[in-house]
Every structure is written in C-alpha cells, then in structure tokens.
Tab-separated table of C-alpha atoms in Angstrom:
chain	number	residue	atom	x	y	z
A	1	PHE	CA	-19.024	-23.548	-4.097
A	2	ALA	CA	-16.573	-21.936	-4.955
A	3	MET	CA	-17.077	-21.621	-8.888
A	4	LEU	CA	-20.150	-19.464	-8.130
A	5	LEU	CA	-18.005	-17.090	-6.212
A	6	ARG	CA	-15.062	-17.616	-8.954
A	7	GLY	CA	-14.279	-13.685	-10.436
A	8	SER	CA	-16.869	-12.251	-8.085
A	9	CYS	CA	-16.571	-9.453	-5.373
A	10	TRP	CA	-17.434	-11.996	-2.912
A	11	SER	CA	-14.361	-14.560	-3.246
A	12	SER	CA	-12.194	-12.004	-1.892
A	13	SER	CA	-13.701	-12.839	1.621
A	14	VAL	CA	-14.832	-15.707	1.577
A	15	GLN	CA	-11.241	-16.441	0.720
A	16	THR	CA	-10.605	-14.124	3.728
A	17	TYR	CA	-12.589	-15.860	5.915
A	18	SER	CA	-11.821	-19.724	4.499
A	19	SER	CA	-7.997	-18.793	5.281
A	20	HIS	CA	-9.176	-17.674	9.020
A	21	VAL	CA	-10.897	-20.937	10.036
A	22	ARG	CA	-8.107	-22.832	8.320
A	23	ALA	CA	-5.588	-20.836	10.471
A	24	PHE	CA	-7.511	-21.470	14.050
A	25	TYR	CA	-8.060	-25.383	12.951
A	26	ASP	CA	-4.634	-25.598	12.659
A	27	TRP	CA	-3.473	-24.265	15.229
A	28	ALA	CA	-5.970	-26.099	17.282
A	29	HIS	CA	-5.053	-29.307	15.747
A	30	ASP	CA	-1.161	-28.337	16.663
A	31	SER	CA	-1.783	-27.343	19.725
A	32	GLY	CA	-2.997	-30.701	20.818
A	33	PHE	CA	-7.063	-29.173	21.724
A	34	ILE	CA	-8.486	-31.086	18.725
A	35	GLU	CA	-7.592	-34.914	17.363
A	36	THR	CA	-8.718	-34.264	13.879
A	37	ASN	CA	-7.884	-30.889	11.985
A	38	VAL	CA	-11.360	-30.686	10.003
A	39	ALA	CA	-10.680	-27.734	8.032
A	40	ARG	CA	-7.465	-29.313	6.584
A	41	ASN	CA	-9.046	-30.014	2.700
A	42	LEU	CA	-11.157	-26.965	3.147
A	43	VAL	CA	-11.587	-25.754	-0.315
A	44	MET	CA	-10.189	-22.209	-1.136
A	45	PRO	CA	-11.767	-19.822	-3.736
A	46	LYS	CA	-10.081	-18.993	-6.488
A	47	ILE	CA	-9.130	-15.371	-6.878
A	48	GLN	CA	-8.590	-13.839	-10.519
A	49	ARG	CA	-5.263	-11.857	-9.774
A	50	ARG	CA	-6.631	-7.623	-9.841
A	51	LEU	CA	-5.024	-5.501	-12.199
A	52	PRO	CA	-3.834	-2.262	-11.345
A	53	ARG	CA	-5.672	0.938	-12.290
A	54	PRO	CA	-3.570	3.948	-12.345
A	55	ILE	CA	-5.262	7.449	-12.170
A	56	PRO	CA	-5.171	8.793	-15.321
A	57	GLU	CA	-2.230	11.544	-16.432
A	58	LYS	CA	-5.206	14.512	-16.588
A	59	ASP	CA	-6.305	13.836	-13.014
A	60	LEU	CA	-3.305	13.291	-11.512
A	61	ALA	CA	-1.711	16.321	-13.018
A	62	THR	CA	-4.773	18.245	-11.065
A	63	ALA	CA	-4.150	16.234	-7.709
A	64	LEU	CA	-0.623	17.506	-8.007
A	65	VAL	CA	-1.099	21.135	-8.589
A	66	THR	CA	-3.878	21.920	-6.159
A	67	ALA	CA	-1.437	19.985	-3.830
A	68	ALA	CA	1.512	22.249	-4.276
A	69	HIS	CA	-0.119	24.177	-0.951
A	70	ASP	CA	0.672	20.801	0.628
A	71	LEU	CA	3.990	19.870	0.580
A	72	GLN	CA	3.658	16.504	2.523
A	73	LEU	CA	0.608	15.291	0.493
A	74	TYR	CA	2.235	16.480	-2.971
A	75	LEU	CA	4.872	14.024	-2.326
A	76	TRP	CA	2.488	11.148	-1.460
A	77	LEU	CA	1.069	11.960	-4.166
A	78	LEU	CA	4.194	11.952	-6.842
A	79	LEU	CA	5.213	8.559	-4.815
A	80	ALA	CA	1.994	6.892	-5.309
A	81	GLY	CA	1.627	8.284	-8.992
A	82	TYR	CA	4.801	8.187	-10.935
A	83	CYS	CA	6.612	5.159	-8.032
A	84	GLY	CA	3.470	3.064	-7.616
A	85	LEU	CA	3.156	3.086	-3.999
A	86	ARG	CA	0.049	2.873	-1.542
A	87	ALA	CA	-0.760	4.537	1.388
A	88	ALA	CA	0.508	2.441	3.849
A	89	GLU	CA	3.710	2.257	1.950
A	90	ILE	CA	4.346	5.696	1.265
A	91	ALA	CA	3.673	6.419	5.547
A	92	ARG	CA	6.371	3.942	6.266
A	93	VAL	CA	9.119	5.496	3.668
A	94	ALA	CA	12.292	6.242	5.296
A	95	ARG	CA	15.908	7.747	4.189
A	96	SER	CA	17.092	4.945	4.938
A	97	ASP	CA	15.169	3.123	2.299
A	98	PHE	CA	16.978	5.378	-0.876
A	99	ARG	CA	19.839	4.608	-2.379
A	100	ASP	CA	20.962	7.259	-5.308
A	101	ALA	CA	21.431	5.585	-9.070
A	102	PRO	CA	23.987	6.383	-11.166
A	103	GLN	CA	22.091	7.813	-13.620
A	104	GLY	CA	20.378	9.799	-11.375
A	105	GLY	CA	17.101	9.705	-8.892
A	106	SER	CA	17.511	6.802	-6.850
A	107	TYR	CA	15.915	3.566	-6.137
A	108	LEU	CA	13.566	3.076	-3.412
A	109	THR	CA	12.770	0.202	-0.685
A	110	VAL	CA	9.810	-0.426	-0.516
A	111	HIS	CA	8.078	-2.197	2.795
A	112	GLY	CA	5.087	-3.534	1.252
A	113	LYS	CA	1.916	-6.159	2.311
A	114	GLY	CA	2.894	-9.290	4.193
A	115	GLY	CA	6.438	-7.903	5.072
A	116	LYS	CA	7.818	-8.143	1.206
A	117	ASP	CA	9.975	-5.527	0.089
A	118	ARG	CA	10.515	-4.480	-3.336
A	119	ILE	CA	12.674	-2.255	-4.824
A	120	VAL	CA	11.352	0.179	-7.091
A	121	ARG	CA	13.151	3.427	-9.581
A	122	VAL	CA	12.299	6.810	-8.262
A	123	PRO	CA	12.819	9.034	-11.218
A	124	PRO	CA	15.133	11.989	-10.990
A	125	ASP	CA	12.530	14.884	-10.853
A	126	VAL	CA	10.401	13.046	-8.522
A	127	HIS	CA	13.542	12.166	-6.245
A	128	GLU	CA	14.379	16.211	-6.633
A	129	GLU	CA	10.723	17.344	-5.227
A	130	LEU	CA	11.724	14.739	-2.141
A	131	ARG	CA	14.833	16.601	-1.589
A	132	PRO	CA	13.641	18.769	1.307
A	133	PHE	CA	12.642	15.866	3.338
A	134	MET	CA	16.007	14.175	2.939
A	135	HIS	CA	17.225	15.663	5.773
A	136	VAL	CA	14.799	13.504	8.074
A	137	GLN	CA	16.183	10.661	10.191
A	138	GLY	CA	13.739	8.020	9.935
A	139	VAL	CA	10.147	7.855	8.617
A	140	LEU	CA	10.195	10.819	6.175
A	141	PHE	CA	6.420	11.648	6.531
A	142	ARG	CA	5.419	13.012	10.135
A	143	ARG	CA	2.241	14.782	11.730
A	144	ARG	CA	2.334	17.671	13.923
A	145	SER	CA	3.016	16.329	17.056
A	146	GLY	CA	6.333	14.239	15.082
A	147	MET	CA	4.556	11.580	15.374
A	148	PRO	CA	4.583	9.166	11.972
A	149	HIS	CA	1.947	9.264	9.448
A	150	THR	CA	-0.041	6.290	9.422
A	151	GLY	CA	-1.484	4.458	6.102
A	152	HIS	CA	-4.973	5.484	7.355
A	153	ASP	CA	-4.037	8.727	7.633
A	154	VAL	CA	-2.562	8.676	3.958
A	155	THR	CA	-5.440	7.197	2.409
A	156	LYS	CA	-7.781	9.966	4.624
A	157	ILE	CA	-6.286	13.165	3.852
A	158	ALA	CA	-5.759	12.215	-0.148
A	159	SER	CA	-9.014	10.828	-0.081
A	160	ALA	CA	-10.203	14.003	1.123
A	161	HIS	CA	-8.054	16.172	-1.225
A	162	PHE	CA	-9.579	13.709	-4.294
A	163	LYS	CA	-12.786	14.657	-3.426
A	164	SER	CA	-12.616	17.623	-2.472
A	165	LEU	CA	-11.693	18.537	-6.439
A	166	GLY	CA	-15.145	15.891	-7.305
A	167	LEU	CA	-12.390	13.335	-8.236
A	168	PRO	CA	-13.084	9.410	-7.384
A	169	TYR	CA	-10.285	8.133	-6.047
C-alpha cells in the first residue's frame, strides 16, 4: 500500500493520518487503556523531500513594486523572497530575533515549524528596509488593533496581493 502512494500527493495525507493513529494507540497503551498497541508496527508511507519553489525574480520584483504602498506587505515579501521565511515565521518575527552582522545586515533567528529554530542571513539592503520597525518591542508586524498578525493573516493578505496582480502564488 505504501509503495503505491510513494511520491503521490496522497502519501502526505496518509502519513499524517497514520501518525495520528499511531500516536493515539501509543497514548492509549501507555495510559493503560489497552493491553496491546495494535498500531506499533503500522507502516508509514515514505514521502519524498519537497524542493523549494522560489518565485521568479521578475514576479517578485513586480510584487515588491506594487506593494510599496503597504510597508508591512512590502517587508513580508522581502523576508519571504530574500530570506526564505514562511508566512507563520514572518508573523512571529520579533525585534529581539535580530543580531547585527559585522559585515552589515543582520542574522535573524527564525522560529520555524515544529519548534525548530534556524538562523538566516538578512542582507544589508533588506535589513535597512526593516529599520522603521526596529524600534518595536516584541513582534514586529501588527494589525491596526495592535494585536500581532497570524501566519494566516500574512498568507491571506499576500495571496490577495498576488491575485490582484494575476500571479499564481
């Protein structure tokens, strides 16, 4: 069964559901609700590592020029395009996550998926564009209400921008 799914779009879903089933039976067994963990030997489908699909430079340039009227959106696109951040990572960027780099620019601690942090280089010109937000304490990007944006907000707003330009991102 797992061999049939390898490489297909279904294998990711099957792996997710299988993982949930396995975790449930692990919990039930460890908690003493069942004597035997029937999912212990459940075969998990293999998923091929997905490659990044960066936006072409021409499309990114168009999106940046047309986002210049909205500073937050503009900065989100810079962080995504030049630093590789995902929407949820952009929403969590805080002033304290930046460290100045000796050669200009900065290093950014990115709080990624699964609680895994990584360090990315922020080029000097991108860091300079972020300067208006560097006085903010805590999360940089906020709604008008003062509440932080969520990853969903970032995705929804950026997707609407791309759609308005006729770009498929």
